[in-house]
Short mmCIF file of C-alpha atoms and ligand atoms in Angstrom, two decimals:
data_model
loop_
_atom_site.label_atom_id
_atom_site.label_comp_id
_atom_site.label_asym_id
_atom_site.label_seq_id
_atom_site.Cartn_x
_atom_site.Cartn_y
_atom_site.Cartn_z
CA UNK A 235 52.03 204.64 34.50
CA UNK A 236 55.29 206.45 34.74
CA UNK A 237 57.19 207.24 31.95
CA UNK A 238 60.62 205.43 32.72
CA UNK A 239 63.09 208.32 32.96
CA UNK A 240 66.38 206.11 34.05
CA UNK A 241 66.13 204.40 30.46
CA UNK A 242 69.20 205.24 28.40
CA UNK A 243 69.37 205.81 25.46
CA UNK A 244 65.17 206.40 25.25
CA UNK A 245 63.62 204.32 22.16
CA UNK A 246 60.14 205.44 21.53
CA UNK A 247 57.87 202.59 19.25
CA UNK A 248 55.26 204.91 17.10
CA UNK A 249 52.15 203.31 15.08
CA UNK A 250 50.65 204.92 12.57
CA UNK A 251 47.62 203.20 11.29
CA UNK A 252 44.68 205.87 10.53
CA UNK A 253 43.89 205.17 7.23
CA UNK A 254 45.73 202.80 4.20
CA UNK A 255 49.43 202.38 5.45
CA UNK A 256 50.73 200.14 8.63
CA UNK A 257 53.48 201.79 9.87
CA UNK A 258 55.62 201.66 12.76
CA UNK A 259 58.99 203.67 13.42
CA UNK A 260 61.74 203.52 16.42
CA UNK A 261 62.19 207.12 17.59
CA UNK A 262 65.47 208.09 19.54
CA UNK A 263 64.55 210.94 21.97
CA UNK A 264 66.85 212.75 23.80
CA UNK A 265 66.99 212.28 27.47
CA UNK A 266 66.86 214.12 29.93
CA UNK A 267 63.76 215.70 27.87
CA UNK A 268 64.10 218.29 25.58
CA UNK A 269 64.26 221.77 27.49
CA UNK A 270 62.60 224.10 24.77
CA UNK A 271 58.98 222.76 24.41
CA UNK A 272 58.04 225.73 22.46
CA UNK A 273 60.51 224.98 19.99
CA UNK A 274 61.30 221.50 20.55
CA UNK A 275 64.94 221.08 20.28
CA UNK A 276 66.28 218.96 20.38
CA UNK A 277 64.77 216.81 17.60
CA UNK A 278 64.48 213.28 18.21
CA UNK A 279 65.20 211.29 15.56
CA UNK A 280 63.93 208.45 13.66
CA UNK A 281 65.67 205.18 13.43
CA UNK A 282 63.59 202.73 11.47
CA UNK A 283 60.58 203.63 9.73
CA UNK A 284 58.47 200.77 8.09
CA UNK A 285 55.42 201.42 5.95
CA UNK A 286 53.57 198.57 4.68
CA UNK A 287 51.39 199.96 2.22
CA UNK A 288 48.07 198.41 1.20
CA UNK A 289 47.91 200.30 -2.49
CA UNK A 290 47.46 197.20 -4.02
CA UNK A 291 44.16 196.01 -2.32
CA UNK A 292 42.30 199.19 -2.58
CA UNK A 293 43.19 200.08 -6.16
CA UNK A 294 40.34 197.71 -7.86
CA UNK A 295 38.10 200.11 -5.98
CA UNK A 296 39.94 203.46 -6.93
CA UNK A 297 39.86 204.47 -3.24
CA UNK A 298 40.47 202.97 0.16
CA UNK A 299 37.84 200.63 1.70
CA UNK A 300 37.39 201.00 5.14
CA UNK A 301 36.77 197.17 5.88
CA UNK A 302 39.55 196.03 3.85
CA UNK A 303 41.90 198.70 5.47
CA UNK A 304 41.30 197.38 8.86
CA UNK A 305 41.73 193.94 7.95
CA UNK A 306 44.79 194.42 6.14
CA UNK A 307 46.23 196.64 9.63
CA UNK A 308 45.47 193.75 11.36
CA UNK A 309 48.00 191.45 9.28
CA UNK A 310 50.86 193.42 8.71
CA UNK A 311 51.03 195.03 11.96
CA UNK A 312 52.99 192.63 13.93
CA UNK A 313 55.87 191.78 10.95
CA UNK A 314 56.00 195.77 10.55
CA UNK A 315 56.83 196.36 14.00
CA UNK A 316 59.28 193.48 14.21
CA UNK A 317 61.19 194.79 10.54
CA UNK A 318 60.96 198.25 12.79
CA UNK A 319 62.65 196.46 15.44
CA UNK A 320 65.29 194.81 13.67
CA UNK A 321 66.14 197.78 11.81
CA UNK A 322 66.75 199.94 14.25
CA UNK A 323 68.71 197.31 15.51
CA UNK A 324 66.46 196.84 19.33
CA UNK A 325 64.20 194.45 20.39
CA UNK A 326 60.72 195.14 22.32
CA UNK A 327 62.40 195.23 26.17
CA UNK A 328 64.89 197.87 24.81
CA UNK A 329 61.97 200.53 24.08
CA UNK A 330 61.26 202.89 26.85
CA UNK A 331 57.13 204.45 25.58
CA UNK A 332 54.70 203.53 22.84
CA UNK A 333 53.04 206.01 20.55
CA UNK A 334 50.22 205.70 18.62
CA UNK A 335 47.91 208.30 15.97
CA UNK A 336 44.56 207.90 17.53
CA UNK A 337 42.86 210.77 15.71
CA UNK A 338 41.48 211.27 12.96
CA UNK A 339 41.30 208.42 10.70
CA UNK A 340 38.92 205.32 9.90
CA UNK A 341 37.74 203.77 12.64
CA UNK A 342 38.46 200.43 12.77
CA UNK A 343 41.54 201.11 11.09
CA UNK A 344 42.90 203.55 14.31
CA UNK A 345 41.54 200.91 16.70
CA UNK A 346 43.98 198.06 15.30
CA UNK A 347 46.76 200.27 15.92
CA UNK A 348 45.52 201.85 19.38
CA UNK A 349 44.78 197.84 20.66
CA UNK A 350 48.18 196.37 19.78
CA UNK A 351 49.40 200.02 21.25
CA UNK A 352 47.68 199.40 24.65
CA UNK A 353 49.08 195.53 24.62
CA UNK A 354 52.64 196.26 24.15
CA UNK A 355 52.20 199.08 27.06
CA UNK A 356 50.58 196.87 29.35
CA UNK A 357 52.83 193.62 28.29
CA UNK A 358 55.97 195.98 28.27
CA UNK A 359 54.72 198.16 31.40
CA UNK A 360 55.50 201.27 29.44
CA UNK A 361 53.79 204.10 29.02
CA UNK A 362 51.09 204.81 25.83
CA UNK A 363 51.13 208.16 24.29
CA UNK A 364 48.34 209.12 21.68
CA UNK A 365 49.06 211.54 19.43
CA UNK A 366 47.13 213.82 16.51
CA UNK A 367 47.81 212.46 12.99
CA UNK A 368 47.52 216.07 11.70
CA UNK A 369 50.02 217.63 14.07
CA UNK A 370 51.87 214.82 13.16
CA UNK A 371 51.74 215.39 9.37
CA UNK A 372 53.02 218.60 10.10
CA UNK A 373 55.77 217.68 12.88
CA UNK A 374 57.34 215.53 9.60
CA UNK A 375 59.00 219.05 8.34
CA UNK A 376 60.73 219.66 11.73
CA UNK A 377 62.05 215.73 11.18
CA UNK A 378 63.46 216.44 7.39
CA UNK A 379 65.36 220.13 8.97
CA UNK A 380 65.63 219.29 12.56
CA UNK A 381 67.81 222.49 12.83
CA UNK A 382 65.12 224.97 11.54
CA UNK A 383 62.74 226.97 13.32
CA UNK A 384 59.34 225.74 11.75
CA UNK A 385 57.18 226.87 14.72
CA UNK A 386 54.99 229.17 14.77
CA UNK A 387 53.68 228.48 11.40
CA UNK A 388 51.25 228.59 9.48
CA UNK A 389 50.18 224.28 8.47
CA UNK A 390 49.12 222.83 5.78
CA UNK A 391 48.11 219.45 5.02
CA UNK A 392 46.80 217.95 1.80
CA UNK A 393 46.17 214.44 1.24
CA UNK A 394 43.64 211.53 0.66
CA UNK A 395 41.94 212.54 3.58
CA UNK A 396 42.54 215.73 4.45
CA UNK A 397 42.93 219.52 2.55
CA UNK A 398 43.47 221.39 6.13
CA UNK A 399 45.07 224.65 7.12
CA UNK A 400 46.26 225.17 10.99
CA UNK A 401 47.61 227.59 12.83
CA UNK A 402 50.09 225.97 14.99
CA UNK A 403 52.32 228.09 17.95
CA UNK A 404 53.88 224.51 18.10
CA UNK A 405 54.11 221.04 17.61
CA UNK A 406 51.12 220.65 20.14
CA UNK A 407 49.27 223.79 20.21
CA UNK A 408 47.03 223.93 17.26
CA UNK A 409 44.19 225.52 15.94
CA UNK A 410 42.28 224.60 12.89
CA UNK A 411 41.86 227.84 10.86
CA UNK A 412 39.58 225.67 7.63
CA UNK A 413 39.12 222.81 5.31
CA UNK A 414 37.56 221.20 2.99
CA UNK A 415 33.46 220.87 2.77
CA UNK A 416 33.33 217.74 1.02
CA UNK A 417 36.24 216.02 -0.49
CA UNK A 418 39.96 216.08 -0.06
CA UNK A 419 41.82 217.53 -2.66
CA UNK A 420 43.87 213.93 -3.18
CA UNK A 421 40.20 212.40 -3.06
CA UNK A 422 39.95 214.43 -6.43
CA UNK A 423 42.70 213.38 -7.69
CA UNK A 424 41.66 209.66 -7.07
CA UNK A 425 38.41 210.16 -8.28
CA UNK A 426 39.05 212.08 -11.35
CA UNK A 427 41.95 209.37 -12.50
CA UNK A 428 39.35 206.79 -11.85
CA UNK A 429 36.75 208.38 -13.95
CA UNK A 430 39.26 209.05 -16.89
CA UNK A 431 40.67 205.32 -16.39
CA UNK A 432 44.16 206.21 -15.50
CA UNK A 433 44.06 204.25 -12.68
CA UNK A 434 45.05 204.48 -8.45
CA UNK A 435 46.11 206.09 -6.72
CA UNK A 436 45.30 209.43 -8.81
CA UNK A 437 47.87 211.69 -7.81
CA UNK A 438 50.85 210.71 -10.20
CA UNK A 439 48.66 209.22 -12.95
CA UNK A 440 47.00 212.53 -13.32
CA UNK A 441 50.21 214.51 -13.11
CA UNK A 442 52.03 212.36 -15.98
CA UNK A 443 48.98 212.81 -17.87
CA UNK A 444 49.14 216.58 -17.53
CA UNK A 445 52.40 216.81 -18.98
CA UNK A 446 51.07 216.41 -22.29
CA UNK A 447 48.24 218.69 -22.12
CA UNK A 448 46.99 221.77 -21.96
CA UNK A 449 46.17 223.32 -18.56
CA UNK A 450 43.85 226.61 -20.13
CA UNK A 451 42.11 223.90 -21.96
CA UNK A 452 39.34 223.62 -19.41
CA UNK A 453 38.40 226.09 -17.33
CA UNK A 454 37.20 224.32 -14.18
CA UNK A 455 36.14 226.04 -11.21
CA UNK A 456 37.99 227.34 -8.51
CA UNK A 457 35.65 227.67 -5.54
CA UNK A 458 35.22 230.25 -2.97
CA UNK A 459 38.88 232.39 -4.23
CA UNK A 460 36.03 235.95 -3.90
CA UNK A 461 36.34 235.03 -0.25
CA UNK A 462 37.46 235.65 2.66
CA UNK A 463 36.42 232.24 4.18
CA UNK A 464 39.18 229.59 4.56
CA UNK A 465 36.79 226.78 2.72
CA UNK A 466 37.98 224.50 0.21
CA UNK A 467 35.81 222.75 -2.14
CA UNK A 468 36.52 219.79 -4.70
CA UNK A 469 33.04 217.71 -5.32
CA UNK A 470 31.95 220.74 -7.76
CA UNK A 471 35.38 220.68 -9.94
CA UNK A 472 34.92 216.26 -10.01
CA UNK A 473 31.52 217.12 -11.72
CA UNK A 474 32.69 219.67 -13.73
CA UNK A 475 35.38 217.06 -14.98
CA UNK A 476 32.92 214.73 -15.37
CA UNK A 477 30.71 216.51 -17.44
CA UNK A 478 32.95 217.92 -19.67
CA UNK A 479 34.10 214.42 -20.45
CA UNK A 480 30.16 213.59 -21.55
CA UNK A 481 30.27 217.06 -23.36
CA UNK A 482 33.07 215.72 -25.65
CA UNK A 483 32.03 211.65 -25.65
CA UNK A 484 32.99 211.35 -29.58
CA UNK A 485 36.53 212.24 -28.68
CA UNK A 486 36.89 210.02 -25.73
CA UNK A 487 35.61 206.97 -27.78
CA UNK A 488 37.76 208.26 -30.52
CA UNK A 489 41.06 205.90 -29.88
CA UNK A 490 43.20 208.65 -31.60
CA UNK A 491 42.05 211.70 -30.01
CA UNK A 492 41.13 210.02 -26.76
CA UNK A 493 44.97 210.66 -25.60
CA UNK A 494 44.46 214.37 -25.72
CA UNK A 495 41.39 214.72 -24.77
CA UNK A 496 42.57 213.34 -21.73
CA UNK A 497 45.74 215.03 -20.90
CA UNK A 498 43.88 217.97 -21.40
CA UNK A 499 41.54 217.32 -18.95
CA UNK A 500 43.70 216.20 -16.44
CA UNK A 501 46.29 219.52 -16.87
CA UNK A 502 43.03 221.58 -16.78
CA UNK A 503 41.62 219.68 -13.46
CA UNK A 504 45.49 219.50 -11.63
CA UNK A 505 45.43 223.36 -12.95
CA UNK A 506 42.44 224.04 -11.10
CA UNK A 507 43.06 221.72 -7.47
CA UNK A 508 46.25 223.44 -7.22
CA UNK A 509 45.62 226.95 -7.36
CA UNK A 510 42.27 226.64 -5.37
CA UNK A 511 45.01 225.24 -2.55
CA UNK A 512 47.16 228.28 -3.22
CA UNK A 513 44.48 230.78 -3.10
CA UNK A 514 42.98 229.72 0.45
CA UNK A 515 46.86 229.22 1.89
CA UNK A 516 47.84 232.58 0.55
CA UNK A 517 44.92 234.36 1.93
CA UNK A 518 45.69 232.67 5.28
CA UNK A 519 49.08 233.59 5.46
CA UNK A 520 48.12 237.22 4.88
CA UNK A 521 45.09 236.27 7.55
CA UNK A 522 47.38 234.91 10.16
CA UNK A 523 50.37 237.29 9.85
CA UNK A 524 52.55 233.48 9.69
CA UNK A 525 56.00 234.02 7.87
CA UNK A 526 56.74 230.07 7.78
CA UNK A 527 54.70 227.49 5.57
CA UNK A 528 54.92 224.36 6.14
CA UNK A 529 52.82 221.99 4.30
CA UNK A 530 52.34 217.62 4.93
CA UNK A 531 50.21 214.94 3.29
CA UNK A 532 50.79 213.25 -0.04
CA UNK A 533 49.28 215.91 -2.43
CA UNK A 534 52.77 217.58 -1.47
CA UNK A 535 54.28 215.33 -4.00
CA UNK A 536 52.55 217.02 -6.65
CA UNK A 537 55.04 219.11 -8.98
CA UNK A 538 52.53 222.06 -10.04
CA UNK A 539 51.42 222.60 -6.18
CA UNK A 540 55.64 222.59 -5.18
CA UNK A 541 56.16 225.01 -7.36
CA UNK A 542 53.01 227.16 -6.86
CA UNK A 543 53.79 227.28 -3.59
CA UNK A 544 57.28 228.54 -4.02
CA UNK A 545 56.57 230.77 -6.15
CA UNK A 546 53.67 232.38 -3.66
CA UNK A 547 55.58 231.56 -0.72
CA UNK A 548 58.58 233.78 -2.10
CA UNK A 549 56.29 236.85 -3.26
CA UNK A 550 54.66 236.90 0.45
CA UNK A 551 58.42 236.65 2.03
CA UNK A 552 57.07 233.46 4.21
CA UNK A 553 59.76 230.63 4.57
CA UNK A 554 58.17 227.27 3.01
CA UNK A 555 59.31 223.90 4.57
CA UNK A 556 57.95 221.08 2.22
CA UNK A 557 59.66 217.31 3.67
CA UNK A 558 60.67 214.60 1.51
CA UNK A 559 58.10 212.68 0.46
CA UNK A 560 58.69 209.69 2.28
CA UNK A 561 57.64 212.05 5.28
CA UNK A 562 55.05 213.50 3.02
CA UNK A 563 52.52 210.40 2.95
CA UNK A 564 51.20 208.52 6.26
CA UNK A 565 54.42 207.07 8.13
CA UNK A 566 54.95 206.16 11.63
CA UNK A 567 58.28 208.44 11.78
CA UNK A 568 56.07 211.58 12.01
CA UNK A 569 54.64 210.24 15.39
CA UNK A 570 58.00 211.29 16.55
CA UNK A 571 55.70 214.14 17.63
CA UNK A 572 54.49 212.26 20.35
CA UNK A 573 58.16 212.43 21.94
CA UNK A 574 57.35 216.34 23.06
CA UNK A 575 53.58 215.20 24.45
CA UNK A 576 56.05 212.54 26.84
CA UNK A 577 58.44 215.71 27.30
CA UNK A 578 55.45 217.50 28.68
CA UNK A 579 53.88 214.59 30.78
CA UNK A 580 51.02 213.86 28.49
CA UNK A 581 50.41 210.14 29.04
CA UNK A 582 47.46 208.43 27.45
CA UNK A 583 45.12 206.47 30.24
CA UNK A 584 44.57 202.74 29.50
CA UNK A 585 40.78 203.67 28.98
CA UNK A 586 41.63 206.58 26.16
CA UNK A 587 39.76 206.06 22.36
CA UNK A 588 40.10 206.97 19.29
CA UNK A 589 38.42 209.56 17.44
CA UNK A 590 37.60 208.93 13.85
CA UNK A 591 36.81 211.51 11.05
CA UNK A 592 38.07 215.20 10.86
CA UNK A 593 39.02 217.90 12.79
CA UNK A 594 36.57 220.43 12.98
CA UNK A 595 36.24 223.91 13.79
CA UNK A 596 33.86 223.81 17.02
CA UNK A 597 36.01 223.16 19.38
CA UNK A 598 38.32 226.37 17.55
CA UNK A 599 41.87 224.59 19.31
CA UNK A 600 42.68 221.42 18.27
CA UNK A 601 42.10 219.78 21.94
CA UNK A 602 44.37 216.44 22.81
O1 KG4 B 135 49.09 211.32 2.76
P1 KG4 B 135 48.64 210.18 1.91
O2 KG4 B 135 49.65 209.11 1.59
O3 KG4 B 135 47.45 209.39 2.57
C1 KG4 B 135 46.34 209.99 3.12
O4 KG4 B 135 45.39 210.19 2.35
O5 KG4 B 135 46.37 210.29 4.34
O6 KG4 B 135 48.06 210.81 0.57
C2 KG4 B 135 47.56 210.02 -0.47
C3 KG4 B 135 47.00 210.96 -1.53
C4 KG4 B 135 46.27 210.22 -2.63
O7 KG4 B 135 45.00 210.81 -2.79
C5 KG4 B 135 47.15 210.44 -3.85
O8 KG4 B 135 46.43 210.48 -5.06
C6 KG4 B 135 47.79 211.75 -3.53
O9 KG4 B 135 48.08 211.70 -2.16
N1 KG4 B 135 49.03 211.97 -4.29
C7 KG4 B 135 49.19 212.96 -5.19
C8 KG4 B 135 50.47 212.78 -5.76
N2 KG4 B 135 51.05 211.69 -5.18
C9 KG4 B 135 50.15 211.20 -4.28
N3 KG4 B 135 48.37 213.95 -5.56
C10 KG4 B 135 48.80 214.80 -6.53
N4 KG4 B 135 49.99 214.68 -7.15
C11 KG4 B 135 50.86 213.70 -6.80
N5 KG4 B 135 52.04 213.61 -7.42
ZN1 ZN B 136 47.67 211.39 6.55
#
């Protein structure tokens, strides 16, 4: 299919639904296409951007169920789309391509959104454009300063799903440089809040409970900083929380120290996640020569990990580009990455699939 180049102004529909938000955004691109694919200027730029989030259903588990997540895509997907719509003031004949995050993710969670995706571009006759969730992530930063050079850069994304560091020449020419062995650093956080009952998602409930305790209280480990090797590791410092709350059970069933106990587990454990994130992105910063940062996913809400980045980012001279955090978490805005793919003639076939779970470092460049 032809992407429809007499369509003015261009309205691009993106769907994000990898994992536990439905999103879908309107996306203004500029047309004729941008003439600087290296850089991507100029910016397109987001008109609506809906997130339904499905917090509420995966919280009694303290993490996100795959079933549930796919189910609950399947629901609000429609109504988000229309709200997208209506917001952005269009209607579904108005929009000129549809864009949708087929990798990585849950399965049946990216195959919701990559079905009503391949509808609306057959129904509509417009052309389908996949895109890379991660690239994505990162393409949010270029979004929140569309008049900064972010590319080439060193990336960074930390989230649920995902503690990942590319090396990206641009938008769409990645390579993953290393991540995580087991889980995601926000997968600590959620699992660490749900073993000191503080609830889900673990992020902010750990970092309010920090505030009132003592970060050198603890000293959990922080994996892999003697090397060279851009690994990150987070199931050894959940045990290590774990068993240090065993090691001091009389306090935790004590209702009066309980409180401090706690805060002082969680300062010691956000302590630890953040600088083993700050060790591994400093060393690849010095690895990869990059003087630009820029960092995506949820886990960039965290306070500690801002600042620790700042402050590293500012004694290795390297520009950091953090975006708000409404670009921060999954969103269907970001997919305004999959504007530049169009740009560059990169339709999706009618036949194309999604690919679940993570990048990984076989293939060395992150392949579309
Ligand atoms: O990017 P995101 O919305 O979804 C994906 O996982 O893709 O990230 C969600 C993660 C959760 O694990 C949550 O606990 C974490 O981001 N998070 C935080 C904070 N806010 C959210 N982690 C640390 N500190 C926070 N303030
Ligand atoms: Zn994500």
């Amino acid at each position: 299919m032809e992407a429809d180049t007499t369509a003015s102004p261009f309205y691009m529909l993106a769907l994000e639904t990898t994992c536990d938000e439905t999103s879908a955004a309107v996306i203004e691109g500029p047309w004729p296409p941008v003439s600087d694919l290296d850089s991507g200027w100029p910016v397109p730029r987001c008109l609506s951007n809906i997130v339904s989030s499905q917090v509420d259903l995966h919280s009694p588990y303290g993490g996100v169920v795959p079933e549930i997540a796919s189910r609950a895509h399947l629901t609000a997907i429609l109504p988000v789309i229309r709200q997208s719509l209506d917001a952005a003031g269009i209607d579904y004949p108005d929009l000129s391509a549809i864009a949708i995050a087929t990798k990585p993710g849950l399965v049946g969670a990216l195959v919701v959104g990559l079905s009503v995706a391949k509808t609306l571009s057959i129904v509509l006759g417009k052309p389908l454009i996949t895109y890379d969730h991660m690239e994505a992530h990162l393409y949010a930063a270029q979004l929140a300063t569309p008049s900064a050079h972010i590319f080439p850069c060193l990336g960074l994304i930390v989230s649920g799903g995902h503690t990942t560091l590319m090396d990206c020449q641009t938008a769409l020419d990645t390579t993953w440089l290393g991540g995580t062995l087991d889980d995601a650093v926000g997968e600590a956080f959620d699992k660490v809040a749900s073993m000191l009952r503080l609830g889900y998602p673990g992020g902010p409930v750990i970092q309010r409970a920090a505030e009132s305790g003592d970060p050198k209280s603890f000293d959990f480990p922080r994996p892999f900083s003697q090397e060279t090797r851009l690994v990150f590791s987070y199931s050894g410092l959940k045990t290590a929380v774990l068993r240090a709350l065993q090691a001091n059970k009389p306090m935790a069933d004590d209702p009066l120290q309980r409180p401090l106990l706690i805060a002082n587990l969680a300062a010691s454990f956000q302590a630890a996640a953040v600088e083993s994130v700050v060790i591994k992105t400093r060393q690849a910063l010095r690895q990869t020569g990059h003087k630009r940062l820029v960092v995506g996913g949820g886990v960039a809400a965290n306070r500690l990990l801002r600042k620790a980045l700042e402050e590293m980012c500012h004694r290795q001279k390297a520009e950091l580009f953090i975006p708000p955090m409404w670009l921060c978490t999954d969103n269907a805005a970001m997919g305004a990455v999959a504007y530049l793919k169009l740009c560059r003639g990169e339709l999706a076939d009618l036949d194309c699939d999604v690919v679940a779970g993570l990048l990984r470092p076989n293939n060395g460049r992150n392949k579309r």
